[in-house]
Coordinates of C-alpha atoms in Angstrom, one line a residue:
Chain A
M8 CA 14.9 9.2 -22.6
A9 CA 11.9 9.0 -25.0
A10 CA 8.1 10.5 -23.7
P11 CA 6.3 7.9 -22.4
E12 CA 3.1 6.5 -24.6
V13 CA 0.6 7.4 -23.0
H14 CA -3.7 6.3 -23.5
H15 CA -6.3 7.4 -22.1
L16 CA -9.3 4.3 -22.9
F17 CA -11.8 6.1 -20.8
H18 CA -12.9 8.5 -17.5
H19 CA -13.0 5.3 -15.9
P20 CA -11.1 3.0 -12.9
I21 CA -8.6 1.1 -14.4
A22 CA -8.1 -2.4 -11.6
D23 CA -5.9 -4.6 -13.9
H24 CA -3.9 -4.5 -17.3
S25 CA -2.1 -6.9 -19.6
F26 CA -0.3 -7.2 -22.8
S27 CA -0.4 -10.5 -25.3
A28 CA 2.6 -11.6 -25.5
D29 CA 2.8 -9.7 -29.2
R30 CA 2.0 -6.4 -27.1
Q31 CA -0.3 -6.1 -29.9
T32 CA -3.5 -6.9 -28.0
L33 CA -4.0 -5.5 -24.5
A34 CA -6.6 -6.9 -21.6
I35 CA -8.9 -3.8 -19.0
A36 CA -10.3 -5.1 -16.9
R37 CA -13.3 -2.4 -16.3
D38 CA -16.3 -2.9 -14.2
T39 CA -17.9 -6.0 -14.8
Q40 CA -16.0 -7.4 -17.9
V41 CA -13.0 -6.9 -19.7
E42 CA -11.7 -4.7 -22.6
L43 CA -9.7 -5.6 -25.3
Y44 CA -8.2 -3.3 -27.3
G45 CA -5.8 -3.6 -30.4
R46 CA -3.2 -1.7 -31.5
V47 CA -4.0 0.3 -34.7
G48 CA -1.0 2.2 -35.4
N49 CA -0.1 4.2 -32.5
A50 CA -3.3 4.2 -30.8
F51 CA -5.3 0.9 -29.3
K52 CA -8.8 0.4 -30.3
L53 CA -11.8 -1.1 -28.5
K54 CA -12.2 -4.6 -30.3
D55 CA -13.5 -7.8 -28.3
E56 CA -15.7 -7.4 -24.5
L57 CA -15.7 -10.1 -22.5
K58 CA -18.8 -10.5 -20.3
G59 CA -19.1 -13.4 -17.9
H60 CA -18.4 -12.3 -14.0
D61 CA -21.4 -10.3 -12.6
K62 CA -19.2 -8.2 -9.8
L63 CA -16.0 -6.3 -10.5
V64 CA -13.6 -8.7 -11.9
T65 CA -9.7 -7.3 -9.8
S66 CA -7.7 -9.3 -11.6
V67 CA -7.1 -9.9 -15.5
D68 CA -3.7 -11.7 -16.7
I69 CA -3.2 -12.9 -20.2
A70 CA -0.8 -16.2 -20.4
P71 CA 2.1 -14.8 -22.9
N72 CA 2.0 -18.5 -24.9
T73 CA -0.7 -20.2 -24.6
G74 CA -2.4 -16.7 -25.0
R75 CA -5.3 -17.8 -22.5
I76 CA -6.9 -14.8 -20.5
V77 CA -7.7 -16.0 -16.7
T78 CA -9.4 -13.1 -14.8
C79 CA -11.3 -13.3 -11.1
S80 CA -14.0 -10.9 -9.6
Q81 CA -15.3 -9.7 -6.5
D82 CA -18.5 -12.8 -7.7
R83 CA -16.4 -15.5 -6.1
N84 CA -15.3 -16.8 -9.2
A85 CA -12.3 -17.1 -11.9
L86 CA -12.9 -18.2 -15.0
V87 CA -10.2 -19.2 -18.3
W88 CA -11.7 -17.8 -21.6
E89 CA -9.4 -20.0 -24.4
P90 CA -8.9 -18.4 -27.6
S91 CA -10.7 -19.6 -30.5
P92 CA -11.4 -19.0 -33.9
T93 CA -15.1 -17.5 -32.8
G94 CA -14.1 -15.5 -30.2
Y95 CA -13.0 -16.3 -26.4
K96 CA -15.1 -19.3 -25.0
P97 CA -15.2 -18.6 -21.3
T98 CA -14.4 -21.9 -18.3
L99 CA -15.6 -21.0 -14.9
V100 CA -12.9 -22.4 -12.5
L101 CA -14.0 -24.1 -8.8
L102 CA -11.4 -21.6 -6.4
R103 CA -14.5 -23.0 -3.9
I104 CA -13.8 -19.1 -1.9
S105 CA -16.9 -17.7 0.2
R106 CA -15.0 -14.2 -0.2
A107 CA -14.0 -12.3 -2.9
A108 CA -11.3 -12.9 -5.6
T109 CA -8.7 -10.3 -5.7
F110 CA -6.0 -11.2 -7.1
V111 CA -4.8 -13.5 -10.4
R112 CA -1.8 -14.2 -12.2
W113 CA -1.0 -17.5 -14.3
S114 CA 2.3 -19.4 -13.7
P115 CA 5.4 -18.9 -15.9
S116 CA 4.6 -22.6 -16.5
E117 CA 1.3 -21.5 -17.4
A118 CA -0.3 -24.6 -15.8
K119 CA -1.8 -23.2 -13.5
F120 CA -2.6 -19.9 -11.8
A121 CA -2.4 -19.2 -8.7
V122 CA -5.5 -17.1 -7.3
G123 CA -5.7 -13.8 -3.9
S124 CA -8.6 -14.1 -2.2
G125 CA -10.7 -11.7 0.7
D126 CA -11.2 -15.5 2.2
R127 CA -7.8 -15.8 3.6
V128 CA -7.0 -17.9 1.3
I129 CA -5.4 -18.5 -2.2
A130 CA -6.3 -21.3 -4.7
I131 CA -3.4 -22.6 -6.6
C132 CA -5.5 -23.5 -9.8
Y133 CA -4.8 -26.1 -12.8
F134 CA -6.1 -28.6 -15.4
E135 CA -7.4 -31.9 -14.0
E136 CA -7.8 -34.0 -17.3
E137 CA -9.9 -36.6 -16.9
N138 CA -12.6 -34.4 -15.7
D139 CA -12.2 -31.5 -18.0
W140 CA -12.2 -29.1 -15.9
W141 CA -9.7 -26.8 -13.8
V142 CA -9.6 -27.4 -10.5
S143 CA -7.8 -25.8 -7.1
K144 CA -6.5 -26.7 -4.0
H145 CA -6.3 -23.6 -1.6
L146 CA -2.9 -22.6 0.0
K147 CA -4.3 -21.0 4.0
K148 CA -1.9 -21.8 5.9
P149 CA -1.1 -19.4 8.4
I150 CA -2.7 -16.4 6.0
R151 CA -5.2 -14.5 8.9
S152 CA -6.3 -11.7 6.3
T153 CA -7.1 -10.5 2.7
I154 CA -4.8 -11.4 0.1
T155 CA -4.2 -8.2 -1.6
S156 CA -1.5 -9.5 -4.8
V157 CA 0.8 -12.5 -6.2
A158 CA 3.9 -13.5 -7.5
W159 CA 5.3 -16.3 -9.6
H160 CA 8.8 -17.1 -8.1
P161 CA 10.7 -18.2 -12.1
N162 CA 9.9 -22.3 -10.7
S163 CA 7.1 -21.8 -10.9
V164 CA 6.2 -23.7 -7.8
L165 CA 7.3 -20.8 -5.0
L166 CA 4.7 -18.8 -4.8
A167 CA 5.3 -15.1 -2.8
A168 CA 1.4 -13.4 -1.5
G169 CA 1.0 -9.8 0.6
S170 CA -1.3 -9.9 2.5
T171 CA -3.0 -7.4 4.9
D172 CA -2.0 -8.9 7.8
A173 CA 0.7 -6.7 6.6
H174 CA 3.0 -10.1 6.0
A175 CA 4.5 -11.0 3.1
R176 CA 4.7 -14.7 3.2
V177 CA 6.5 -17.1 0.2
F178 CA 4.5 -21.1 0.0
S179 CA 4.9 -23.8 -2.9
S180 CA 2.7 -24.9 -4.1
F181 CA 4.1 -27.8 -5.7
I182 CA 1.0 -30.2 -7.1
K183 CA 2.0 -33.4 -8.3
G184 CA 1.9 -34.3 -11.3
T185 CA 1.6 -30.8 -13.3
D186 CA 4.9 -29.3 -11.7
Q187 CA 8.4 -30.5 -12.2
R188 CA 10.4 -31.0 -8.9
P189 CA 12.3 -27.7 -8.0
E190 CA 15.5 -27.3 -8.0
P191 CA 16.3 -26.2 -4.6
S192 CA 17.0 -23.1 -4.1
P193 CA 17.5 -20.3 -1.0
W194 CA 13.8 -21.0 -0.5
G195 CA 13.8 -24.4 0.6
E196 CA 15.4 -27.4 -1.2
R197 CA 11.7 -30.1 0.1
L198 CA 8.4 -27.9 -0.7
P199 CA 5.9 -30.1 -0.3
F200 CA 2.3 -27.8 -0.9
N201 CA 1.9 -25.3 1.8
T202 CA 5.1 -24.9 3.1
V203 CA 5.8 -22.3 4.5
C204 CA 9.0 -20.6 2.7
G205 CA 9.4 -17.5 4.2
E206 CA 6.9 -15.4 6.4
F207 CA 8.5 -11.4 6.5
L208 CA 6.7 -8.0 8.1
N209 CA 8.0 -4.8 8.5
N210 CA 8.9 -3.0 11.6
S211 CA 5.9 -0.3 11.1
A212 CA 3.5 -3.1 9.4
G213 CA 1.1 -1.9 7.2
W214 CA -0.8 -3.6 4.7
V215 CA 1.3 -5.3 1.7
H216 CA 0.3 -4.4 -1.7
A217 CA 2.6 -5.4 -3.6
V218 CA 5.5 -8.1 -3.7
A219 CA 7.7 -9.4 -6.5
F220 CA 10.2 -12.1 -7.0
S221 CA 13.9 -11.0 -8.3
P222 CA 14.6 -12.3 -11.6
S223 CA 16.8 -15.0 -10.0
G224 CA 13.3 -15.6 -7.7
D225 CA 16.4 -15.6 -4.6
A226 CA 15.1 -11.8 -3.6
L227 CA 11.9 -10.6 -2.8
A228 CA 10.6 -7.0 -3.3
F229 CA 7.4 -6.3 -1.8
A230 CA 5.8 -2.9 -1.1
A231 CA 3.5 -1.3 2.2
H232 CA 1.3 1.3 3.6
D233 CA 4.0 2.4 5.5
S234 CA 5.0 4.2 2.3
S235 CA 8.0 1.3 2.4
I236 CA 9.2 -1.6 0.1
T237 CA 11.2 -4.1 1.7
V238 CA 13.6 -6.1 -0.2
V239 CA 14.8 -10.3 1.4
Y240 CA 17.3 -12.4 0.8
P241 CA 17.4 -15.4 1.6
S242 CA 19.9 -17.1 3.4
A243 CA 19.6 -21.4 3.5
P244 CA 15.9 -23.3 4.0
E245 CA 14.2 -23.2 8.1
Q246 CA 17.5 -20.0 8.4
P247 CA 16.8 -16.8 8.6
P248 CA 17.2 -14.5 5.6
K249 CA 20.7 -13.2 5.0
A250 CA 19.1 -9.5 5.1
V251 CA 15.6 -8.0 5.0
I252 CA 16.5 -4.4 3.9
S253 CA 13.4 -2.0 4.6
I254 CA 13.5 1.8 2.5
N255 CA 10.9 4.3 4.2
T256 CA 10.3 6.5 2.4
Q257 CA 9.4 10.3 1.8
L258 CA 6.5 10.0 -0.5
L259 CA 2.8 8.3 -0.1
P260 CA 2.3 4.3 -0.3
F261 CA 3.3 2.2 -3.7
M262 CA 0.4 -0.1 -4.6
S263 CA 2.5 -2.3 -7.2
L264 CA 6.6 -2.4 -8.5
F265 CA 8.2 -5.0 -10.4
W266 CA 12.3 -6.2 -10.2
N267 CA 14.2 -4.0 -13.5
G268 CA 17.9 -6.4 -13.4
E269 CA 19.0 -7.8 -9.5
A270 CA 19.7 -4.2 -8.2
E271 CA 16.7 -2.0 -9.6
I272 CA 13.5 -1.9 -8.4
I273 CA 10.8 0.4 -10.2
A274 CA 7.6 0.8 -7.8
A275 CA 4.6 3.5 -8.2
G276 CA 1.1 4.3 -6.4
Y277 CA -0.2 6.4 -4.7
D278 CA 1.9 9.4 -5.9
C279 CA 0.8 8.6 -9.0
E280 CA 4.4 8.0 -10.5
A281 CA 6.7 5.2 -10.9
F282 CA 10.0 5.7 -8.4
R283 CA 13.6 4.3 -9.0
F284 CA 15.3 2.0 -6.1
Q285 CA 18.9 0.8 -6.4
G286 CA 21.2 -1.0 -4.2
G287 CA 21.6 -4.4 -3.3
E288 CA 22.1 -7.2 -0.3
Q289 CA 24.1 -3.9 1.7
G290 CA 22.0 -1.7 1.0
W291 CA 19.0 0.3 -1.2
Q292 CA 18.1 3.7 -1.9
L293 CA 15.3 5.9 -3.3
A294 CA 17.4 6.8 -6.7
G295 CA 14.5 9.1 -8.4
T296 CA 11.2 9.8 -10.1
L297 CA 10.7 7.9 -13.6
E298 CA 8.7 10.9 -15.2
K299 CA 10.9 13.5 -16.8
A300 CA 11.4 16.6 -15.1
K301 CA 9.5 19.3 -17.4
A302 CA 7.8 22.8 -16.4
G303 CA 6.6 23.3 -19.5
G304 CA 7.2 20.6 -21.4
R305 CA 9.5 21.7 -24.0
P306 CA 13.0 20.7 -22.6
G307 CA 15.8 23.5 -22.8
L308 CA 13.2 26.5 -22.1
G309 CA 13.3 26.9 -18.6
G310 CA 14.1 29.7 -17.5
E311 CA 11.2 31.3 -20.2
D312 CA 8.8 28.6 -17.9
R313 CA 10.5 30.1 -14.1
E314 CA 9.7 33.6 -15.7
E315 CA 6.3 32.6 -17.4
S316 CA 5.3 30.0 -14.0
A317 CA 6.5 33.9 -11.9
L318 CA 3.9 35.7 -13.7
N319 CA 1.3 33.4 -13.6
M320 CA 1.6 33.4 -10.0
F321 CA 0.5 37.0 -10.4
K322 CA -1.4 36.9 -12.6
Q323 CA -3.6 34.0 -10.3
M324 CA -2.7 36.8 -7.1
D325 CA -4.5 39.6 -9.7
L326 CA -7.1 37.6 -10.2
K327 CA -8.1 35.9 -6.7
G328 CA -10.5 33.9 -6.3
K329 CA -10.5 32.7 -9.9
V330 CA -9.8 29.4 -10.3
S331 CA -6.9 28.5 -12.1
K332 CA -6.9 26.1 -14.7
D333 CA -3.4 24.0 -13.1
D334 CA -5.3 23.5 -10.1
T335 CA -7.1 20.2 -10.8
Q336 CA -3.7 19.2 -12.8
L337 CA -1.4 17.3 -11.8
K338 CA 2.5 17.8 -12.6
T339 CA 2.2 13.4 -13.5
V340 CA 1.4 11.4 -16.4
H341 CA -1.2 10.0 -14.6
Q342 CA -4.0 12.3 -13.1
N343 CA -4.4 9.8 -10.2
T344 CA -2.8 6.4 -8.2
V345 CA -0.9 3.5 -10.5
T346 CA -2.4 0.4 -9.1
M347 CA -0.5 -1.8 -11.8
L348 CA 3.1 -1.8 -12.9
R349 CA 3.7 -4.7 -15.3
P350 CA 7.4 -5.8 -17.7
F351 CA 6.7 -4.8 -21.3
E352 CA 9.5 -4.9 -23.1
E353 CA 12.9 -6.3 -22.6
S354 CA 16.3 -7.8 -23.9
G355 CA 19.3 -9.0 -21.9
G356 CA 17.4 -9.3 -19.0
R357 CA 16.8 -5.5 -18.6
V358 CA 13.2 -4.1 -18.9
T359 CA 13.6 -1.0 -20.9
K360 CA 9.9 -0.4 -21.4
F361 CA 7.1 -0.5 -19.0
S362 CA 3.8 -0.3 -18.6
S363 CA 1.7 1.3 -16.1
S364 CA -2.6 1.8 -15.1
G365 CA -4.4 3.2 -12.8
V366 CA -7.1 4.9 -11.2
D367 CA -7.6 7.7 -14.3
G368 CA -7.5 4.9 -16.6
R369 CA -4.9 5.5 -18.1
V370 CA -2.3 2.9 -20.0
V371 CA 1.1 4.5 -20.4
I372 CA 4.2 2.1 -21.5
W373 CA 7.7 4.5 -20.1
H374 CA 10.7 3.5 -21.2
T375 CA 12.9 2.7 -17.7
Chain B
M20 CA -23.4 -16.9 -11.5
S21 CA -25.2 -14.4 -8.6
I22 CA -25.0 -15.5 -4.9
I23 CA -28.6 -16.0 -5.1
Q24 CA -29.8 -18.3 -7.3
Q25 CA -33.0 -18.4 -6.3
H26 CA -35.3 -15.2 -5.3
T27 CA -37.2 -15.5 -2.2
Q28 CA -38.6 -13.7 0.3
A29 CA -35.9 -13.5 2.2
T30 CA -33.1 -12.9 -0.3
L31 CA -35.4 -9.6 -1.9
S32 CA -35.0 -8.0 1.6
D33 CA -31.0 -6.9 1.8
A34 CA -30.7 -8.4 5.5
W35 CA -29.0 -10.4 4.5
R36 CA -26.2 -8.8 4.0
T37 CA -26.5 -7.4 7.5
I38 CA -25.4 -11.0 9.3
N39 CA -22.3 -10.6 10.2
I40 CA -20.1 -14.4 8.8
D41 CA -16.9 -13.3 10.9
A42 CA -18.1 -14.7 13.9
L43 CA -19.3 -17.4 12.1
T44 CA -15.9 -18.5 10.4
E45 CA -13.9 -20.2 13.0
D46 CA -10.8 -18.6 12.0
S47 CA -11.4 -15.4 10.6
S48 CA -9.9 -12.2 12.4
V49 CA -12.8 -11.8 15.2
N50 CA -12.1 -14.3 16.8
F51 CA -8.0 -14.5 17.0
D52 CA -6.1 -12.4 18.7
V53 CA -4.7 -9.4 16.4
S54 CA -1.7 -8.8 18.6
T55 CA -0.4 -12.6 17.9
L56 CA 0.5 -11.2 14.6
H57 CA 3.1 -9.4 15.1
P58 CA 6.7 -9.8 17.7
P59 CA 5.9 -9.0 21.4
L60 CA 7.7 -5.5 22.7
P61 CA 9.7 -4.1 25.0
E62 CA 7.6 -3.3 28.4
I63 CA 7.7 0.0 29.5
S64 CA 6.8 1.2 33.3
E65 CA 6.4 3.9 34.5
A66 CA 10.0 4.2 36.4
D67 CA 11.8 3.6 33.9
A68 CA 9.6 6.9 32.1
R69 CA 10.7 8.6 35.1
A70 CA 13.9 7.9 34.8
I71 CA 14.4 8.5 31.4
N72 CA 12.1 11.9 31.6
G73 CA 15.2 13.2 34.0
Q74 CA 17.3 11.7 32.0
V75 CA 16.4 14.2 29.2
R76 CA 15.9 16.8 31.5
Q77 CA 19.4 16.7 32.5
L78 CA 20.5 17.0 29.0
L79 CA 17.9 19.8 28.1
R80 CA 19.2 21.5 31.2
G81 CA 23.4 21.2 29.8
G82 CA 21.7 22.8 26.2
D83 CA 21.5 19.9 24.6
A84 CA 17.9 20.4 23.3
E85 CA 18.9 18.1 20.1
G86 CA 19.9 15.2 22.4
A87 CA 16.8 16.0 24.5
L88 CA 14.8 15.2 22.1
R89 CA 16.6 12.4 20.1
G90 CA 17.2 10.2 23.2
C91 CA 12.9 9.8 23.7
L92 CA 12.4 9.9 21.0
E93 CA 14.4 6.8 20.5
M94 CA 12.8 5.4 23.7
P95 CA 8.9 5.2 22.9
V96 CA 7.2 4.0 25.7
Y97 CA 4.9 1.3 23.5
N98 CA 4.0 -1.5 25.5
G99 CA 3.9 -0.2 29.1
S100 CA 0.6 1.4 31.7
E101 CA -1.3 4.4 30.8
A102 CA 0.7 6.1 33.1
A103 CA 4.0 5.2 31.7
K104 CA 2.9 6.2 28.0
E105 CA 1.5 9.6 29.9
T106 CA 5.2 10.2 31.1
H107 CA 6.8 9.9 28.0
L108 CA 4.3 12.2 25.6
H109 CA 4.9 15.2 28.6
T110 CA 8.4 14.1 28.5
V111 CA 8.3 14.6 24.5
I112 CA 6.0 18.0 24.7
E113 CA 8.1 19.7 27.5
V114 CA 11.5 18.9 25.1
L115 CA 9.5 20.4 22.0
Q116 CA 8.1 23.3 24.2
S117 CA 12.5 24.4 24.8
I118 CA 13.0 24.5 21.1
K119 CA 13.3 27.7 19.8
A120 CA 11.2 27.5 16.2
S121 CA 14.2 28.7 14.0
E122 CA 16.2 25.7 15.9
M123 CA 13.2 23.3 14.2
T124 CA 14.0 22.5 11.0
P125 CA 17.6 22.1 10.8
M126 CA 17.5 19.7 13.8
L127 CA 14.9 18.1 12.4
Q128 CA 17.0 17.9 9.0
R129 CA 20.6 16.8 10.8
I130 CA 18.4 14.0 13.0
F131 CA 16.7 12.8 9.7
A132 CA 20.6 12.5 8.1
Q133 CA 21.2 10.2 10.5
Q134 CA 21.0 6.1 11.0
G135 CA 17.2 5.8 12.5
G136 CA 16.6 8.9 11.8
S137 CA 13.7 8.1 9.7
E138 CA 12.2 6.0 12.4
C139 CA 13.2 9.2 14.9
L140 CA 10.7 11.2 12.9
D141 CA 7.8 9.0 12.5
V142 CA 7.7 8.0 16.6
L143 CA 7.7 12.3 16.7
M144 CA 5.2 12.3 14.9
K145 CA 3.0 9.7 16.7
Y146 CA 4.0 11.8 20.1
L147 CA 2.5 14.7 18.0
Y148 CA -0.4 13.5 16.9
K149 CA -0.7 12.2 20.7
G150 CA -0.3 15.4 22.0
M151 CA -3.3 17.2 18.9
A152 CA -5.1 14.8 20.9
A153 CA -4.7 14.7 24.6
T154 CA -4.9 19.0 24.8
S155 CA -7.8 18.3 21.9
S156 CA -10.1 16.7 24.3
S157 CA -8.9 18.5 27.8
S158 CA -10.5 21.8 26.3
S159 CA -13.4 19.4 24.9
S160 CA -13.9 18.6 28.0
A161 CA -13.9 21.7 29.5
A162 CA -16.0 23.3 27.1
D163 CA -19.0 20.4 28.4
G164 CA -18.0 21.6 31.5
S165 CA -19.2 25.9 30.9
G166 CA -21.6 23.9 28.1
R167 CA -23.5 22.6 31.5
A168 CA -23.6 26.3 33.1
T169 CA -25.1 28.1 29.6
P170 CA -28.3 26.7 29.7
A171 CA -29.4 27.1 33.0
R172 CA -28.2 30.6 33.2
A173 CA -29.5 30.8 29.5
M174 CA -32.6 30.3 31.3
T175 CA -32.2 33.7 33.8
P176 CA -33.4 37.5 31.8
Q177 CA -30.1 38.8 33.9
A178 CA -27.9 36.5 31.9
T179 CA -25.5 38.8 30.1
G180 CA -23.5 39.7 33.3
G181 CA -23.2 35.6 33.8
F182 CA -22.1 34.9 31.0
S183 CA -18.6 36.9 31.2
Q184 CA -18.2 34.5 33.8
V185 CA -18.0 32.0 32.1
G186 CA -16.8 32.7 29.5
Q187 CA -13.7 33.8 31.0
R188 CA -12.5 30.6 33.2
P189 CA -12.7 28.3 29.8
M190 CA -10.7 31.5 27.8
A191 CA -7.9 30.9 30.7
S192 CA -7.9 26.6 30.2
N193 CA -8.2 27.2 26.0
E194 CA -5.1 29.8 26.3
S195 CA -3.2 26.6 28.1
T196 CA -4.4 24.3 25.3
G197 CA -4.0 27.1 22.8
S198 CA -0.4 27.8 22.7
A199 CA 0.6 23.1 22.8
M200 CA -1.4 22.8 20.6
S201 CA 0.8 25.8 18.4
V202 CA 3.8 24.9 19.3
L203 CA 2.4 20.4 18.3
L204 CA 1.2 22.2 14.2
S205 CA 4.2 24.7 13.5
W206 CA 6.4 20.6 14.8
H207 CA 3.9 19.4 12.4
E208 CA 5.0 21.3 9.9
K209 CA 8.2 21.3 10.3
V210 CA 8.4 18.1 10.4
V211 CA 6.5 17.0 7.4
E212 CA 8.4 19.3 5.7
V213 CA 11.4 16.4 6.3
A214 CA 9.8 13.2 6.8
G215 CA 7.4 13.6 4.3
L216 CA 3.4 12.1 3.7
G217 CA 5.1 9.1 3.9
C218 CA 5.7 10.3 7.7
I219 CA 1.7 9.9 8.4
G220 CA 1.9 6.9 6.7
R221 CA 3.4 5.6 8.8
V222 CA 2.1 6.8 12.1
M223 CA -1.2 5.3 10.9
T224 CA -0.9 2.3 9.6
D225 CA 1.9 1.7 12.1
F226 CA 0.0 -1.2 15.1
R227 CA 2.6 0.5 17.5
R228 CA 1.1 2.6 19.0
V229 CA 2.7 5.5 21.5

């Protein structure tokens, strides 16, 4: 396994990051603005700043085909940034929410996007040609609290949302005129707007931090604040699911997760490193960390490292009272909570590389 | 794109920030019963809790400490009267106190490896915290009692003789709560070793309180 590619951009939390389709441009949500970094050799250099929000930008997403960037912020607005020869031009979206916007994602069709908010609604936004304006429709029922994350089904109609009311839900966001009628799936056949196709919570019911559909869309995974991930396999519309599998871990809670094929989930969060889960309908288990087991950075010299650490131990005992250098350094690549994971490179239905960003201001590209 | 489009005297102060807008919104979290979000839990009466206590004691007398521990952890009182919860807490602490320190870790590892073992240790952690809260509140109330007595004595010049007397009573109660606390603390350490930090997180997030 090749070493991860680490980009330490600045000493400030990264709320969200997104790569363009050619992976040459990286958008970073930093404070009240979005920074665009361009790849120069092996590094990313600051190229442009998108200023338009006046409160913390909570989420950013680049549409792979159109190149449009959507951002949302605690100032209750979402902006669509249209690429043009003279730079990006912002367009305000009418969200009609009275609390912070927390999370935004383009649908796979790129015709619409979903904005989660602290106002107990999800705004489904689409472009109205006749008014030349991005408008929104609200998914409201039965959300009882802030939406922390949303994820799209491959058909661009079904939307999963995780909420601080401890539920992960699947909604239909069908917009007449924008969407094609979706194929029937285990989630439902007729799907008018705001159909609740599923509502799930796990035993201890912690806040849901992240949701994700499997590549086929026929399974849903969510990570909650009780350090668990839960995988749901629906059976048929209006029927209880075939299987709901909850894996409680010994670790700290996960903030983000994605599917790598149908039988693997990668999740990361407060433990500052990514973990692999493997399984299927019969059951799931934690398969281990993606962080290379390293002690001194040089593989094959394990014995020497151990000797070195024993020496260090006695040295520190000798110099008691003096702070050792390693005290402030985590053994993981990320030095603080990982808040977002995104697939970076895919081939043959498998994610071969993924990127992570976190509170430590690093963006890291990993090999799975 | 600020919320405030025009600054007036009212918007310049921060008073508007303290308005509880949740109370004004019909379907906000303060205006509905949060318990409706969760499926209902079976209710356990005090008599049931006592019955469990009897069974667990029987197991303990038979020398099956692990069975006793599992037994009381599989039947936590989530929904019941205060008395029932209190009874079950005493049952759990009784079992914990009867297990030797050297047996703790292997026993926890065996329970953890079994089906539903992680859930069992989460329940144990809940009772450990509840036990700590109970013992610390009883010791602080004892301190309150002596606290009330001290100022009166402190005012008198010959307080030294009285002090040792005052000191003795709380010391006696501190000893028993102290030993209960040390049992709970050593269990806490062992449970974290086996079930990880996730276990503590789950106790804090879980809506099912013991």
